[in-house]
Structure formats: C-alpha cells, structure tokens
mmCIF file with all atom_site columns, C-alpha atoms in Angstrom:
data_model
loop_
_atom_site.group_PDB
_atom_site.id
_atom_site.type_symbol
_atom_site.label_atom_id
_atom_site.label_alt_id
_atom_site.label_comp_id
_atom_site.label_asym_id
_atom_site.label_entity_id
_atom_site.label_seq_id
_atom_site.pdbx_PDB_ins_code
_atom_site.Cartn_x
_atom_site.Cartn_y
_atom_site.Cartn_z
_atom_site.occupancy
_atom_site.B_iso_or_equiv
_atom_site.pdbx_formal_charge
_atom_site.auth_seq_id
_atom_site.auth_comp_id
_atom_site.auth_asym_id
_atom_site.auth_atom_id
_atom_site.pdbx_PDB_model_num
ATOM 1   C CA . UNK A 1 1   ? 0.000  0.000   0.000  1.00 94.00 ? 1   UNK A CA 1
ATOM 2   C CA . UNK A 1 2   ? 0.853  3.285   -0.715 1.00 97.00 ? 2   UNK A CA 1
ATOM 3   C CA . UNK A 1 3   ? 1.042  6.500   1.745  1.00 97.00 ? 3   UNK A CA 1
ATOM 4   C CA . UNK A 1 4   ? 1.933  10.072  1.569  1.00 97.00 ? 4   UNK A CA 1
ATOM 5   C CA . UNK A 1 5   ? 2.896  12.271  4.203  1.00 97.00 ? 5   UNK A CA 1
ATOM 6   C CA . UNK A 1 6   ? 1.644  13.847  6.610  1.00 96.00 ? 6   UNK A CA 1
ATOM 7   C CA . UNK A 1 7   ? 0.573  10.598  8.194  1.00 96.00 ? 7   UNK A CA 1
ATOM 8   C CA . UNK A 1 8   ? -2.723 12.003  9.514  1.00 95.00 ? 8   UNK A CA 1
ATOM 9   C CA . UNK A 1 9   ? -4.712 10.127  12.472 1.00 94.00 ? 9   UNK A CA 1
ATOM 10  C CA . UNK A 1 10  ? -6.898 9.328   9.775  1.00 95.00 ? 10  UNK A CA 1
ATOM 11  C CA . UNK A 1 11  ? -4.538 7.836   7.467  1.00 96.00 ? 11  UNK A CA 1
ATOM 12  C CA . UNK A 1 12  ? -2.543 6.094   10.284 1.00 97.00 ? 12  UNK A CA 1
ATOM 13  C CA . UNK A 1 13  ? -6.144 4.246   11.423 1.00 97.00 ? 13  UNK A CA 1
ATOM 14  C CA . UNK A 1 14  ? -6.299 2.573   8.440  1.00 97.00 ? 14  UNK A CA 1
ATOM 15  C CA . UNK A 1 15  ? -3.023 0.786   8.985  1.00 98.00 ? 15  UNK A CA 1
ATOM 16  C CA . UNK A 1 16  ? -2.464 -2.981  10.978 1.00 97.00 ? 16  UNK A CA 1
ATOM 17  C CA . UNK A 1 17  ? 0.567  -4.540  12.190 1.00 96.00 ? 17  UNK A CA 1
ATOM 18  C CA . UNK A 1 18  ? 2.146  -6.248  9.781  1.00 96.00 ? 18  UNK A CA 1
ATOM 19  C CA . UNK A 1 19  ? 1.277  -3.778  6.700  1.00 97.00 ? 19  UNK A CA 1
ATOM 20  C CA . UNK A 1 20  ? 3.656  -3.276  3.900  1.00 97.00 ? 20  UNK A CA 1
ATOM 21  C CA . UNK A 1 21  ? 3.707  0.361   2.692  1.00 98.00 ? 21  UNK A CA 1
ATOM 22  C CA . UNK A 1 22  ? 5.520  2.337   0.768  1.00 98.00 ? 22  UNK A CA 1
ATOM 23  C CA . UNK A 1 23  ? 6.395  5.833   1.927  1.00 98.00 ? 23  UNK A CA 1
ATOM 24  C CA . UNK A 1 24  ? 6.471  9.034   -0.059 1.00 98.00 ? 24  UNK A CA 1
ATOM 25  C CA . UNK A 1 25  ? 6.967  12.266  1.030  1.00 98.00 ? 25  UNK A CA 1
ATOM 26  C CA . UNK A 1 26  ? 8.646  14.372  4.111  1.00 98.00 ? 26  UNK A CA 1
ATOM 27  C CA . UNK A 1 27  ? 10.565 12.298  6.842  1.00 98.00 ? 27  UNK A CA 1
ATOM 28  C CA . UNK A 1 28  ? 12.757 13.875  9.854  1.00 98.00 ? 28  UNK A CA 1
ATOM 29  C CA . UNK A 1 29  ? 15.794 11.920  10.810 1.00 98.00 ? 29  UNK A CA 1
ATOM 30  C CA . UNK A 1 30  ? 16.856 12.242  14.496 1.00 97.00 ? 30  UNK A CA 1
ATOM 31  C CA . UNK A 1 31  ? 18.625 10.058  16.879 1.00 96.00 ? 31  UNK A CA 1
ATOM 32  C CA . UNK A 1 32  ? 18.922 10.130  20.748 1.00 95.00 ? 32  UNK A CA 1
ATOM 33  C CA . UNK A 1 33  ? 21.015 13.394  20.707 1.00 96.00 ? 33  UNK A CA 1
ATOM 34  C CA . UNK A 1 34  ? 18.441 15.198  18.581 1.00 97.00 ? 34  UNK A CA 1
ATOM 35  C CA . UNK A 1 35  ? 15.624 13.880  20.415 1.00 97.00 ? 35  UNK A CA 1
ATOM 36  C CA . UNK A 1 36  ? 17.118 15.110  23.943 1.00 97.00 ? 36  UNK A CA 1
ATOM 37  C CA . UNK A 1 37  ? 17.461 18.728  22.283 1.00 97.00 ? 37  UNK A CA 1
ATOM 38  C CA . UNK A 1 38  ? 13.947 18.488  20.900 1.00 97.00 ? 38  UNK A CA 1
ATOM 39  C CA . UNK A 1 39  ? 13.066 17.776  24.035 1.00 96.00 ? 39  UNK A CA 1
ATOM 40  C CA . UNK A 1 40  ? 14.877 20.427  25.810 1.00 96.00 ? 40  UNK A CA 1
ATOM 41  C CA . UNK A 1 41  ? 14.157 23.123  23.319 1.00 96.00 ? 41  UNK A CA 1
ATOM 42  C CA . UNK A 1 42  ? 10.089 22.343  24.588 1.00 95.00 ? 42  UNK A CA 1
ATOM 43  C CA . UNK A 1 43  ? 10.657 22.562  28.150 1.00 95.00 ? 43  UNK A CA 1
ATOM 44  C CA . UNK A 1 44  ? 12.196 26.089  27.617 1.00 97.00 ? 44  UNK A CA 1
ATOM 45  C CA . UNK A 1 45  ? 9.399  27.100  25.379 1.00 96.00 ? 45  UNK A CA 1
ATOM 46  C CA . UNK A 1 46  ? 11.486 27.466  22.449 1.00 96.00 ? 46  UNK A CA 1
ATOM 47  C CA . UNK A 1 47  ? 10.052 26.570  18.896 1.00 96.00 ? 47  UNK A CA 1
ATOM 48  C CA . UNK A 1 48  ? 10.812 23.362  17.151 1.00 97.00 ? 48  UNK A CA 1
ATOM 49  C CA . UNK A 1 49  ? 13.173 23.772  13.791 1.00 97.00 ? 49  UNK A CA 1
ATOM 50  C CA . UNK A 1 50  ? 9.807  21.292  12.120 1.00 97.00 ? 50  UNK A CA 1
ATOM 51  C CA . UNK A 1 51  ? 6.837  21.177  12.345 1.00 96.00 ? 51  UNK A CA 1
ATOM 52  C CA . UNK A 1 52  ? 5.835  17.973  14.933 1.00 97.00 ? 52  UNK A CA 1
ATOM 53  C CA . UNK A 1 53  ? 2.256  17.750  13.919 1.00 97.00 ? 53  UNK A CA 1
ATOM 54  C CA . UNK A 1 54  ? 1.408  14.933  12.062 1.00 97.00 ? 54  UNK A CA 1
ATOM 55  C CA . UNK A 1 55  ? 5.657  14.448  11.274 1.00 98.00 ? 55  UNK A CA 1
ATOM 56  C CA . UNK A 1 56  ? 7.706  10.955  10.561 1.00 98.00 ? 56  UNK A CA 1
ATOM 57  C CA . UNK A 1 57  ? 10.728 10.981  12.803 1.00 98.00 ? 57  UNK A CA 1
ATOM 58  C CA . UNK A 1 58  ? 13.234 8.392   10.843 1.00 98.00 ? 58  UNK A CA 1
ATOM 59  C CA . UNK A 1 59  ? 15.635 6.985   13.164 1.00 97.00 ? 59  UNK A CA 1
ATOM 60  C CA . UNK A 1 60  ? 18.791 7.415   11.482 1.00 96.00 ? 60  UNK A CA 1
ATOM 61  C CA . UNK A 1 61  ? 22.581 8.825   10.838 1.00 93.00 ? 61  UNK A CA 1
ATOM 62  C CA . UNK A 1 62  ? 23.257 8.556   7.449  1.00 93.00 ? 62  UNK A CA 1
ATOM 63  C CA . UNK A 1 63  ? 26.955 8.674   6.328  1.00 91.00 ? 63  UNK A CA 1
ATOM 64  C CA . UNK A 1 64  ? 28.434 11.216  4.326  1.00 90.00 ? 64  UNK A CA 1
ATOM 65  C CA . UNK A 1 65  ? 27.045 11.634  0.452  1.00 90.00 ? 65  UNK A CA 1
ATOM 66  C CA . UNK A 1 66  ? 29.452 10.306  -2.583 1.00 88.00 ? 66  UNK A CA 1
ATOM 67  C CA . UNK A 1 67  ? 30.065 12.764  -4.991 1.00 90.00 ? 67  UNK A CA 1
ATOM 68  C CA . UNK A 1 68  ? 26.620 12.916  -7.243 1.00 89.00 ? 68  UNK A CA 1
ATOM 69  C CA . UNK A 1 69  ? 24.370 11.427  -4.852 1.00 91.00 ? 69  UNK A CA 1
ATOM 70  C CA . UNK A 1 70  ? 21.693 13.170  -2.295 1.00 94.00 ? 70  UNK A CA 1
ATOM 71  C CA . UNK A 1 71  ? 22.811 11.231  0.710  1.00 95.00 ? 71  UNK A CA 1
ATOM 72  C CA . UNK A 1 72  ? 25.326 8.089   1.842  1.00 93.00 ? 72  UNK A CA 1
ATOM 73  C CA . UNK A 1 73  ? 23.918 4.975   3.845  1.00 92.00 ? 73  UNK A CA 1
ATOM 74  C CA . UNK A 1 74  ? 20.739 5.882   5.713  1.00 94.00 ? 74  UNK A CA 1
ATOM 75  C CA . UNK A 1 75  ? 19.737 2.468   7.593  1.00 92.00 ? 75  UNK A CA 1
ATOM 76  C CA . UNK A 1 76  ? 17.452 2.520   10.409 1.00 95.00 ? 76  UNK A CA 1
ATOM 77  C CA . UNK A 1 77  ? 19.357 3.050   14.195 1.00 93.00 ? 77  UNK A CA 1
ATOM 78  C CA . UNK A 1 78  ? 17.736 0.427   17.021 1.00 94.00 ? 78  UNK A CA 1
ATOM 79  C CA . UNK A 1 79  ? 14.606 2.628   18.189 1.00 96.00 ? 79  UNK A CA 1
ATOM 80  C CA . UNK A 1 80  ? 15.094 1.809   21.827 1.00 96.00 ? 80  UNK A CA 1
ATOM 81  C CA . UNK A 1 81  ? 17.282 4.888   22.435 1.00 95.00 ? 81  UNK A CA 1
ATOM 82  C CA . UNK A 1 82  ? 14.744 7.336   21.390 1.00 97.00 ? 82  UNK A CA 1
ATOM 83  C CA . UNK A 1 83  ? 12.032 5.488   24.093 1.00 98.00 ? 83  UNK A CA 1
ATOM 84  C CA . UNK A 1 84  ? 12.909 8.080   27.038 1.00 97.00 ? 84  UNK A CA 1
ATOM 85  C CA . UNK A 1 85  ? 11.839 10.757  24.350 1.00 97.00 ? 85  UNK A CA 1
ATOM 86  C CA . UNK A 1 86  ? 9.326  9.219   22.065 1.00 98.00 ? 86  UNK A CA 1
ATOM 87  C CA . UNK A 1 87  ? 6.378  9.836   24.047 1.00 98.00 ? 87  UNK A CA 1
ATOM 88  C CA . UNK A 1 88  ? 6.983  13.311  24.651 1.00 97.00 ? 88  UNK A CA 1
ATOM 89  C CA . UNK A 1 89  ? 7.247  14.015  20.958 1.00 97.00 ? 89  UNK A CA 1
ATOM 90  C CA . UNK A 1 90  ? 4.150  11.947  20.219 1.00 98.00 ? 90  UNK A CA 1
ATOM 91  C CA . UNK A 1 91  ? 2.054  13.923  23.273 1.00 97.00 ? 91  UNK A CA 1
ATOM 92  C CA . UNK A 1 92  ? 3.294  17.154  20.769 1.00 96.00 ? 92  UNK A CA 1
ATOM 93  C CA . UNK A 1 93  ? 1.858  16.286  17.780 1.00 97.00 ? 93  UNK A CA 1
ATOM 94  C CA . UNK A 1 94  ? 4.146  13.738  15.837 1.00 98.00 ? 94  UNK A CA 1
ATOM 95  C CA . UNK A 1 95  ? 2.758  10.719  14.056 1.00 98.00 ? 95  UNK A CA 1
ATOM 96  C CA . UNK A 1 96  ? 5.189  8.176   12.788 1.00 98.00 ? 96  UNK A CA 1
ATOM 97  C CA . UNK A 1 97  ? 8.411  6.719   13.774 1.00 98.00 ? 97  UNK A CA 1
ATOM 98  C CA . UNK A 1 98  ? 10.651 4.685   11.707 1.00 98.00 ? 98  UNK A CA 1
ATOM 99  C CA . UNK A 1 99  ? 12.960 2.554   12.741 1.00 97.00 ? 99  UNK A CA 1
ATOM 100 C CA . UNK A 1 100 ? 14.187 -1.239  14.045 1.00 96.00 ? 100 UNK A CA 1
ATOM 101 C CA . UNK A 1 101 ? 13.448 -3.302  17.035 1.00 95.00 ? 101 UNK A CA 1
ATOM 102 C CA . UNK A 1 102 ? 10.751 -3.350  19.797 1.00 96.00 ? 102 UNK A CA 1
ATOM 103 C CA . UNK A 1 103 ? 9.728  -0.660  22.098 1.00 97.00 ? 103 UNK A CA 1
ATOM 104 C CA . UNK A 1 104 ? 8.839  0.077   25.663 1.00 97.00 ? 104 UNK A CA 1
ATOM 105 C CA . UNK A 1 105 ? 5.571  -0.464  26.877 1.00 96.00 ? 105 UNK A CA 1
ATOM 106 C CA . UNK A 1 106 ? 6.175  3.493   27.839 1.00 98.00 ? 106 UNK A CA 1
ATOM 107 C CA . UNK A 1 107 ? 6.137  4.589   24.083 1.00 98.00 ? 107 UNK A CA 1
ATOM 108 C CA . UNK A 1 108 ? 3.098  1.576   23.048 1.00 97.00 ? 108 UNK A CA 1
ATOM 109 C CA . UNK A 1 109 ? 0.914  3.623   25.581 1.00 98.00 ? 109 UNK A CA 1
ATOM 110 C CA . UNK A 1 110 ? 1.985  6.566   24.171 1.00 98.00 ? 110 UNK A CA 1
ATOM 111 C CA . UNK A 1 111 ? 1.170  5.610   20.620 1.00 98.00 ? 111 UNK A CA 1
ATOM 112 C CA . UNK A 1 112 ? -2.508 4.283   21.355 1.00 98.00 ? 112 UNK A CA 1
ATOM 113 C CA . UNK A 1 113 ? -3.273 7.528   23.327 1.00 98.00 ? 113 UNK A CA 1
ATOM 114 C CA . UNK A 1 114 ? -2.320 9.711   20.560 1.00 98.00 ? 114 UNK A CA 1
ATOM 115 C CA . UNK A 1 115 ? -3.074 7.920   17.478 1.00 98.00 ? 115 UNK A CA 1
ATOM 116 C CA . UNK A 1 116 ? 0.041  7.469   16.415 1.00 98.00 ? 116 UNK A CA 1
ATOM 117 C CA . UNK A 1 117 ? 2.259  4.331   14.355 1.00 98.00 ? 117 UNK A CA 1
ATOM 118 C CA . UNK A 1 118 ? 5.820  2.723   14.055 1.00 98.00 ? 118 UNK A CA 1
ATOM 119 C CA . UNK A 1 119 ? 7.343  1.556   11.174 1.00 98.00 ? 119 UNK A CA 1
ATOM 120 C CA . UNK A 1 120 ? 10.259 -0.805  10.883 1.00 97.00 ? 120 UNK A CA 1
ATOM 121 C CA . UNK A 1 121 ? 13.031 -0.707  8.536  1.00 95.00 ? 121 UNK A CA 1
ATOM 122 C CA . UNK A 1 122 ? 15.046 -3.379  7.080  1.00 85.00 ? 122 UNK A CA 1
ATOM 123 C CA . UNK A 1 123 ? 18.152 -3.220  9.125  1.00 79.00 ? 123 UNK A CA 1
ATOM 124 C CA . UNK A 1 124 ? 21.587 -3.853  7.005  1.00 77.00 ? 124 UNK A CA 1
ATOM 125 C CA . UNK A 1 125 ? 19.640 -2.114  4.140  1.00 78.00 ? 125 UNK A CA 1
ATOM 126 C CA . UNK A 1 126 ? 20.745 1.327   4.213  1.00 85.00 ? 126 UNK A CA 1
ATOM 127 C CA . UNK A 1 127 ? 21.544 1.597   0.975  1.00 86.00 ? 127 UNK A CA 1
ATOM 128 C CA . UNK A 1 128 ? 18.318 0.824   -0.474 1.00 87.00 ? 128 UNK A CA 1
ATOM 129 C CA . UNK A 1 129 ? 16.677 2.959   2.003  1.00 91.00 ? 129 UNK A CA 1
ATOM 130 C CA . UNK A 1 130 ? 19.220 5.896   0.835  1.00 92.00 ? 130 UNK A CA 1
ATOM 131 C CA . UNK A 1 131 ? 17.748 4.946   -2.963 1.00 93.00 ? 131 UNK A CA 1
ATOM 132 C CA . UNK A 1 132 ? 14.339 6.042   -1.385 1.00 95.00 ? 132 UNK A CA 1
ATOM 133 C CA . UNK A 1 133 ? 15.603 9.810   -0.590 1.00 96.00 ? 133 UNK A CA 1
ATOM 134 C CA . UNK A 1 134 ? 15.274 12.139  -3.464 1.00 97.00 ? 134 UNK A CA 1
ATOM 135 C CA . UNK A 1 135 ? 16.576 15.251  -1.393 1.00 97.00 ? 135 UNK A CA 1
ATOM 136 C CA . UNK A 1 136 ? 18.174 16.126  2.141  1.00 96.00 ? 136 UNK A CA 1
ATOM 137 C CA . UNK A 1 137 ? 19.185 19.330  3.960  1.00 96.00 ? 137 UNK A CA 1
ATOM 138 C CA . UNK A 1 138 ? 20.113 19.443  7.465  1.00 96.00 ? 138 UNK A CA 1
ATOM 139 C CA . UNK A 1 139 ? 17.967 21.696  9.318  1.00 98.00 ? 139 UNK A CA 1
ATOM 140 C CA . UNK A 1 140 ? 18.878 22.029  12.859 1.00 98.00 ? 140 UNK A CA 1
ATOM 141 C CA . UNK A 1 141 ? 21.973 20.488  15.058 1.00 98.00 ? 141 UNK A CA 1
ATOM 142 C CA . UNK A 1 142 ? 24.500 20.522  12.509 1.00 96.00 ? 142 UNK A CA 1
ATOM 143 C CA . UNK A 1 143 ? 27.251 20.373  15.654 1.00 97.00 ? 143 UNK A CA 1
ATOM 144 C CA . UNK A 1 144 ? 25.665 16.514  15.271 1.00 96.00 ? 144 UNK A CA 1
ATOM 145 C CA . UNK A 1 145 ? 27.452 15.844  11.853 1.00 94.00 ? 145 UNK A CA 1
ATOM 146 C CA . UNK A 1 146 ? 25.266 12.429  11.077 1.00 92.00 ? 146 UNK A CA 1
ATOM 147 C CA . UNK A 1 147 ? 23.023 13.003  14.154 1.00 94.00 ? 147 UNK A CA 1
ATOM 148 C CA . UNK A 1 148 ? 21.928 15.941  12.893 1.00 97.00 ? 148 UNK A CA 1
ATOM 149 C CA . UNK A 1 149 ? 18.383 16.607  11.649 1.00 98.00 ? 149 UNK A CA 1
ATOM 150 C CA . UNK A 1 150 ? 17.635 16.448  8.308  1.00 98.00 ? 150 UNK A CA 1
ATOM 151 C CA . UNK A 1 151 ? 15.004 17.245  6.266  1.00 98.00 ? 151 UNK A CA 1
ATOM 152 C CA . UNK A 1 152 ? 14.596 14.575  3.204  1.00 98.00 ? 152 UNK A CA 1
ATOM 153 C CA . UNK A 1 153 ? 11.869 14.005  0.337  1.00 98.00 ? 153 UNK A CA 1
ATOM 154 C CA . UNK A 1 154 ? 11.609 10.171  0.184  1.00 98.00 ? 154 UNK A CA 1
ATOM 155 C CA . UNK A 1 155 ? 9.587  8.399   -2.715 1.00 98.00 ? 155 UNK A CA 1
ATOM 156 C CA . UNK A 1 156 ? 8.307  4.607   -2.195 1.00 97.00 ? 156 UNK A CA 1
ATOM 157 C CA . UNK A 1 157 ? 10.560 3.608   1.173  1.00 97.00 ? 157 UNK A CA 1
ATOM 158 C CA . UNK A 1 158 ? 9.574  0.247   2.026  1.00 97.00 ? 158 UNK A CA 1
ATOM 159 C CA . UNK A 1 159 ? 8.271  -0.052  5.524  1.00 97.00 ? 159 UNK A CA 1
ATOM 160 C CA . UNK A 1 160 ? 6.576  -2.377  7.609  1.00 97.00 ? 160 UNK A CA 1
ATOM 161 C CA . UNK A 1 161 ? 3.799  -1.756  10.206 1.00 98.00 ? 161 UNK A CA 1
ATOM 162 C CA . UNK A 1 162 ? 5.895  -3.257  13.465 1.00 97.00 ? 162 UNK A CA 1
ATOM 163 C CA . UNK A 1 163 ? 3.064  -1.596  16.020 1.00 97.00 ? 163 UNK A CA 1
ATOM 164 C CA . UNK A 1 164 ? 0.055  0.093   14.353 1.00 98.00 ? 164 UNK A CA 1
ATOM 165 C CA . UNK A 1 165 ? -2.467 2.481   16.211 1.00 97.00 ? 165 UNK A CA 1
ATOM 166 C CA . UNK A 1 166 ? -3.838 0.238   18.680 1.00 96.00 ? 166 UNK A CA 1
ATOM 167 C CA . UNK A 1 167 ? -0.678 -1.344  20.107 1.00 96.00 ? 167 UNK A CA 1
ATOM 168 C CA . UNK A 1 168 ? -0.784 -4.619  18.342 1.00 96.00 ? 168 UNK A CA 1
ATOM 169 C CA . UNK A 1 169 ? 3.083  -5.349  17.919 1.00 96.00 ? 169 UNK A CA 1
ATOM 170 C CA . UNK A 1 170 ? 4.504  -7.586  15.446 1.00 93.00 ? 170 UNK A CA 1
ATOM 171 C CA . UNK A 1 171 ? 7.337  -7.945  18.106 1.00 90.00 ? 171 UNK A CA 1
ATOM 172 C CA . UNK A 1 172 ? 5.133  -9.311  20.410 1.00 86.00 ? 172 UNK A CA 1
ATOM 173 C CA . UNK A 1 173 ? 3.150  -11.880 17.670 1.00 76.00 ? 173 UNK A CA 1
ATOM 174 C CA . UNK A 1 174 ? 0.479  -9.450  17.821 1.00 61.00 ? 174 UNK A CA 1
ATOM 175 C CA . UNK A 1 175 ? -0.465 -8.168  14.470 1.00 54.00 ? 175 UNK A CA 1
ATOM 176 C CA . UNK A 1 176 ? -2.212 -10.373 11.569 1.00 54.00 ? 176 UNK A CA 1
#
C-alpha cells in the first residue's frame, strides 16, 4: 500500500501490524542526541526547527554523500534509544516513527493515546533505504554531523507496520 505524508490520524487508522507500505513524502531523521534537544528546546518554550504535527521521525545517521548522490547509507538506528523521548514528541503532535526493534511499553501507551504508528526498517539495508531519498538538507543540530536533523523528500521507502495504532506489535506476535 501506498502512503503520503503527513501521516494524519486518519490515514494512520487505516493501517495494521504487519502492513507493507511504501512511503512518499517528508521524513525527519533524528537520533537520541536530537531527540534530547527536541526535548529540551520544549521545556524552555522554544520553537521546534519542524513542524511535529502529524511528522515521521526516521531513526537514522546517514553517512556522508558520494560525490553525485543526495545522501550516503541511511539504515534505520535500534529505536530503543529514542524510548525516554518518544512519548513526549508523540504527546506534541508527531505521528510516525521509523525505525528497528521493539519498544517500551512506555512509548506503546503513548502511541494508542495519541493515534500514532511505528514503522520498521530493514536493518543492514541502508543503501536501499538511501535509494528512497530524493533530497536532504540538514535543518537544525548541525554540531551533530550524522546526528543531525535532516530534512529529506523520500519516494516509495519500504516499511513495515511493526506496532500500528492500537498497540498490536509484530514484536510481540500481535499483528495479523
């Protein structure tokens, strides 16, 4: 199935553990640096450098672009280290993560209360996920180098549904 950002709630309904999608169109990357900043940067009232609501946070630090291309390897980071933060973000307003591996019960909770999904992508692929981005710009923590957030235009990145609105978790045997 295909889906184009923003993931609205609506959008993000229709979807069940264990969906194949393919993603087009605006995707954050942040790690757990980023995230703490993000974080920070909302306790002290400060704006956001993106807009949260309805956003896909991709968990990733891509390496450094060859010569021609629009970025270097951008395969997923283990989502785990973005759980202290996750449900914060998701309480402001952001939609989708992407990333690999399970996730606290914390950041489930946190994703049935506000609507929201996670995606997994294929670790060891970060090549093919780097096919997927069309354009990139850093936008905010460029003291991060690949930690950094960056802005990219992605076109058909192949994701799975690992926990979908209501908390069923393919980690957990509980999607279709």
């Amino acid at each position: 199935m295909r889906i184009e950002t923003p993931l609205t709630k609506e959008k993000i309904k229709a979807l069940s553990a264990g969906d194949k999608v393919l993603l087009t169109g605006t995707v954050y990357t942040a790690r757990d640096a980023a995230h703490k900043r993000l974080t920070e940067m909302k306790k002290k009232g400060e704006p956001l450098p993106f807009e949260i609501e309805n956003a896909v946070i991709y968990y990733t630090g891509p390496t450094p672009a060859r010569p021609g291309e629009v970025i270097g390897s951008a395969g997923p980071t283990t989502s785990y280290r973005m759980d202290a933060y996750a449900p914060e973000l998701m309480d402001m307003g952001q939609s989708a993560m992407i990333g690999k591996g399970p996730r606290n019960d914390e950041v489930k909770a946190a994703m049935v209360r506000n609507g929201a999904v996670y995606f997994a992508a294929i670790g060891g692929a970060g090549a093919v996920m780097a096919g997927c981005v069309k354009n990139a710009e850093i936008i905010a923590f460029e003291d991060l180098g690949p930690e950094a957030i960056r802005k990219l235009e992605v076109e058909d990145m192949p994701l799975i549904v690992a926990i979908d609105s209501e908390g069923r978790d393919l980690y957990r045997k509980e999607g279709r």
